[in-house]
Coordinates of N, CA and C in Angstrom, one line a residue:
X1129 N -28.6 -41.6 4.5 CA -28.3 -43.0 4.5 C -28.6 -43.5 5.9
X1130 N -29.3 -44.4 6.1 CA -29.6 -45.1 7.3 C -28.0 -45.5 8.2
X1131 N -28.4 -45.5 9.4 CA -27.8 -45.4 10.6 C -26.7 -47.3 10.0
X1132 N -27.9 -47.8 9.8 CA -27.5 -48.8 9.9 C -26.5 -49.7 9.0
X1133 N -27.1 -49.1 7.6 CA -25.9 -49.4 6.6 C -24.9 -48.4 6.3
X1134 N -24.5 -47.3 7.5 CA -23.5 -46.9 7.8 C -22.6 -47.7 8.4
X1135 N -23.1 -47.8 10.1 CA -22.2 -48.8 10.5 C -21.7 -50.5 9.3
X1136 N -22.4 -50.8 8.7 CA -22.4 -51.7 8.2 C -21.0 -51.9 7.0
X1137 N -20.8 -50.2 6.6 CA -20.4 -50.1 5.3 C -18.9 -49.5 6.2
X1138 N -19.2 -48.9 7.2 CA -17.4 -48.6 7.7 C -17.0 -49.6 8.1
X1139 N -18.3 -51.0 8.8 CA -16.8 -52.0 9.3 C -16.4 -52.9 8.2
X1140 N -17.3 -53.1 7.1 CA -16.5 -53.6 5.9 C -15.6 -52.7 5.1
X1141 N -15.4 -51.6 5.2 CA -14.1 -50.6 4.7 C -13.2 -50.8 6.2
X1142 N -12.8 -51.1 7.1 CA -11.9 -51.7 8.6 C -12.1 -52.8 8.1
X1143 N -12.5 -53.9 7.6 CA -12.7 -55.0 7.2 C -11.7 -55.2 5.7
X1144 N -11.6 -54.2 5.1 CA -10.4 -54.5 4.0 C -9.8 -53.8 4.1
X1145 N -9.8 -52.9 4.7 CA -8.1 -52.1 4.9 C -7.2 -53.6 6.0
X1146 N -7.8 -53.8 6.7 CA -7.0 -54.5 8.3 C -6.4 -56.1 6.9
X1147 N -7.5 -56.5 5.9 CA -7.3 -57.7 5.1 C -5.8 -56.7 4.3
X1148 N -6.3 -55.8 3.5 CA -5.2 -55.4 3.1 C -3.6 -55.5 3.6
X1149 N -4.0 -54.7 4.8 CA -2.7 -54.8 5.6 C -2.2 -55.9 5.9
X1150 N -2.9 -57.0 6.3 CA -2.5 -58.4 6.5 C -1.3 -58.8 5.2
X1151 N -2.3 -58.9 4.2 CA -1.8 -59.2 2.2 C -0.2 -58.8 2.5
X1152 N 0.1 -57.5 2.5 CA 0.9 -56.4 2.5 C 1.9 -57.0 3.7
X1153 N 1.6 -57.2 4.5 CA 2.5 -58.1 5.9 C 2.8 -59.8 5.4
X1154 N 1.9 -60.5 5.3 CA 2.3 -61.6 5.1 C 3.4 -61.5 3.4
X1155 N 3.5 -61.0 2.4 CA 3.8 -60.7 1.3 C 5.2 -60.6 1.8
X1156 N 5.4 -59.6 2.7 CA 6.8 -59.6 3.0 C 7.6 -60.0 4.4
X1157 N 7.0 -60.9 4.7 CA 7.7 -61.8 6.0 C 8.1 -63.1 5.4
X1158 N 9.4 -63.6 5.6 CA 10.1 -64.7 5.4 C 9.9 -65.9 6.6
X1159 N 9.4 -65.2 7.9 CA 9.8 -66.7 8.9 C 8.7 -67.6 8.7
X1160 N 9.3 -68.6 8.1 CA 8.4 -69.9 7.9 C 7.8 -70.5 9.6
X1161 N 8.7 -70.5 10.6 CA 7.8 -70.7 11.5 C 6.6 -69.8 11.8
X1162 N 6.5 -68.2 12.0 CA 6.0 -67.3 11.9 C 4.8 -67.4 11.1
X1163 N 5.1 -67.7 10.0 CA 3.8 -68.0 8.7 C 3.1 -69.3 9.0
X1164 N 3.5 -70.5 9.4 CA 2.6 -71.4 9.8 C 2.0 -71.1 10.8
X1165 N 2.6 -70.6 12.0 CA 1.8 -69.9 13.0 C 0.1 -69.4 13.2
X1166 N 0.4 -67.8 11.5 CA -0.5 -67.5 11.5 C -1.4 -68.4 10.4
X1167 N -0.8 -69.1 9.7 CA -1.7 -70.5 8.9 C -2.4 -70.8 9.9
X1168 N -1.8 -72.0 11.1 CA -3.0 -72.3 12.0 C -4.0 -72.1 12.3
X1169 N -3.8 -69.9 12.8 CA -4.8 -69.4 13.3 C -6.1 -69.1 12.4
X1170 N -5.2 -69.2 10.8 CA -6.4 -69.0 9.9 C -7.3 -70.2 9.3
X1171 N -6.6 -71.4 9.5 CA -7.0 -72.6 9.6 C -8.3 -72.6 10.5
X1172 N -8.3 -72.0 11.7 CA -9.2 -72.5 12.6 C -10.5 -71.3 12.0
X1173 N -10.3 -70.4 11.1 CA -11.8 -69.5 10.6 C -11.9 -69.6 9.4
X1174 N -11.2 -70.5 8.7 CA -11.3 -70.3 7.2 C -11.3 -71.9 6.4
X1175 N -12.4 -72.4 5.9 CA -12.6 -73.5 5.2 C -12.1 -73.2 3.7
X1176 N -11.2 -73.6 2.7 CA -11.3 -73.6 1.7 C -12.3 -74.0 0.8
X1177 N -12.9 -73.2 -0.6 CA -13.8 -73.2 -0.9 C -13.8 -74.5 -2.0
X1178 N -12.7 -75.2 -2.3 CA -11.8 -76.3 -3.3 C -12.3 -77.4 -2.2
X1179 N -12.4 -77.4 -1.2 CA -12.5 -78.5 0.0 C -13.8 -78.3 0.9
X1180 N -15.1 -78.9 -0.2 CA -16.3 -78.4 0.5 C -16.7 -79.2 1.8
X1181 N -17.7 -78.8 2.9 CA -18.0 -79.9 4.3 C -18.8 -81.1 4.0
X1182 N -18.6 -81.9 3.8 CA -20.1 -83.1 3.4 C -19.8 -83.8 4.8
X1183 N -21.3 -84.2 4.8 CA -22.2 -85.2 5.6 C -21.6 -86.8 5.8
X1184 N -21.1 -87.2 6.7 CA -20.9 -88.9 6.2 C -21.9 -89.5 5.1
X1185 N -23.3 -88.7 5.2 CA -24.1 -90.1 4.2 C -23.6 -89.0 2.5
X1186 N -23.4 -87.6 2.8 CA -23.0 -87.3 1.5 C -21.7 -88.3 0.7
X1187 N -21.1 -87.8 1.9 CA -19.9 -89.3 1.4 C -19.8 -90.0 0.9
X1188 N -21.6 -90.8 1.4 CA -21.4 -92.6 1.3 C -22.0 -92.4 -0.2
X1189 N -22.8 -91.3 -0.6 CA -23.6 -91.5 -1.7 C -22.7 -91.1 -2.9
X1190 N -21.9 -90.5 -3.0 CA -20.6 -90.3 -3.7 C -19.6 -91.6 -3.9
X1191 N -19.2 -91.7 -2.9 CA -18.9 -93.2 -2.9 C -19.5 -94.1 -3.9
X1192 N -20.7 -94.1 -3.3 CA -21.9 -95.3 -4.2 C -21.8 -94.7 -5.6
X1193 N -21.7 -93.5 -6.0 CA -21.9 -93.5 -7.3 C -20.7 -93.7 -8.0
X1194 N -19.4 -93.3 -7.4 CA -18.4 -93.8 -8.2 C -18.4 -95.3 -8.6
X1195 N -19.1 -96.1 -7.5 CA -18.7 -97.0 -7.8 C -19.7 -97.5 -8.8
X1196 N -21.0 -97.3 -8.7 CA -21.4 -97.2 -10.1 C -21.1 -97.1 -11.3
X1197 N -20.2 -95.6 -11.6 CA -19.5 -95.4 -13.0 C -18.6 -96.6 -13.1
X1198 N -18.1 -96.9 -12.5 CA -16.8 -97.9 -12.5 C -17.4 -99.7 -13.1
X1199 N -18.9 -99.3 -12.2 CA -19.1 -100.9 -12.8 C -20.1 -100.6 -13.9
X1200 N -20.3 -99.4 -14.9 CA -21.0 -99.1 -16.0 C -22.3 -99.0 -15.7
X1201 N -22.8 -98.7 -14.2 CA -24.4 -98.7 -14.3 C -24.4 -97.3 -14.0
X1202 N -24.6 -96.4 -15.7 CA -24.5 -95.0 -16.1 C -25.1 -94.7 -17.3
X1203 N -26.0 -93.7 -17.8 CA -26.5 -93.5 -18.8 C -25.6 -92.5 -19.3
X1204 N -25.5 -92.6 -20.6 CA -25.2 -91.3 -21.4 C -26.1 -90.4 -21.2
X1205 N -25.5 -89.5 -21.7 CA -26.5 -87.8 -21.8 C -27.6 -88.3 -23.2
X1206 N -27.1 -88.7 -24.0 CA -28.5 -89.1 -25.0 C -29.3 -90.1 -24.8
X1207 N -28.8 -90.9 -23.3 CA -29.6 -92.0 -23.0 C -30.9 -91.5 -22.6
X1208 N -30.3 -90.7 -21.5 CA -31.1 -89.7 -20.3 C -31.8 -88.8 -21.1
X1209 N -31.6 -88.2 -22.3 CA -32.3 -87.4 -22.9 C -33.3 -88.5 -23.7
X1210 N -33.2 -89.5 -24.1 CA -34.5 -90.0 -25.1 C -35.6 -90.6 -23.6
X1211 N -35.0 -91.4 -22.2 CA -35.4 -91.4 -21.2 C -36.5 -90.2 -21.0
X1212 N -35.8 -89.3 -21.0 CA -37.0 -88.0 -20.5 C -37.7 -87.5 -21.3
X1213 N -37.1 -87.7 -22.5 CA -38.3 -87.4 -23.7 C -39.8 -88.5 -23.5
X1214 N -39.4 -89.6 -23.1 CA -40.2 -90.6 -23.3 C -40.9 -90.4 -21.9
X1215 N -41.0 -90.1 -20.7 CA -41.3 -89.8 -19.6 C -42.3 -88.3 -20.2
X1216 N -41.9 -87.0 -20.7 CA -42.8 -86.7 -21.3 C -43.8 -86.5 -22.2
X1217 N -43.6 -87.1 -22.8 CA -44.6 -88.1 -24.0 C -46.0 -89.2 -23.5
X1218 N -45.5 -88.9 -22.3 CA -46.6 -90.2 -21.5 C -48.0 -89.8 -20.9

């Protein structure tokens, strides 16, 4: 086995033991101050995957489309489907 996906493969086995042991520590510590603590620290390396990063103009074009749906300028799916039928037919 290469040099390299040796190293690669022990520090992801130190990589879930050290996660494990964390699991196993936080599971049984009670101090709520203590547990926000290390929340913070994991706050600052960990983005939730429920809470993705968008762009201000991602934003704005989300925005724009809700407001779309809201004021009915939206095709149904069979709209959009006779739409592209007719697009390739041409």
């Amino acid at each position: 086995m290469p040099e390299q996906l040796l190293l690669y493969l022990n520090k992801e086995m130190k990589n879930l033991n050290i996660k494990t042991l964390l699991h196993e520590s936080i599971e049984n510590i009670n101090d709520e101050d203590f547990l926000m603590a290390v929340k913070q620290i994991i706050d600052r390396k960990y983005i939730p995957l429920n809470e993705p990063l968008l762009s201000g103009s991602q934003i704005k074009r989300i925005e724009e489309s809700k407001q779309q749906i809201q004021d009915g300028k939206f095709l149904t799916n069979e709209q959009a489907d006779r739409l592209v039928d007719k697009w390739l037919n041409e």
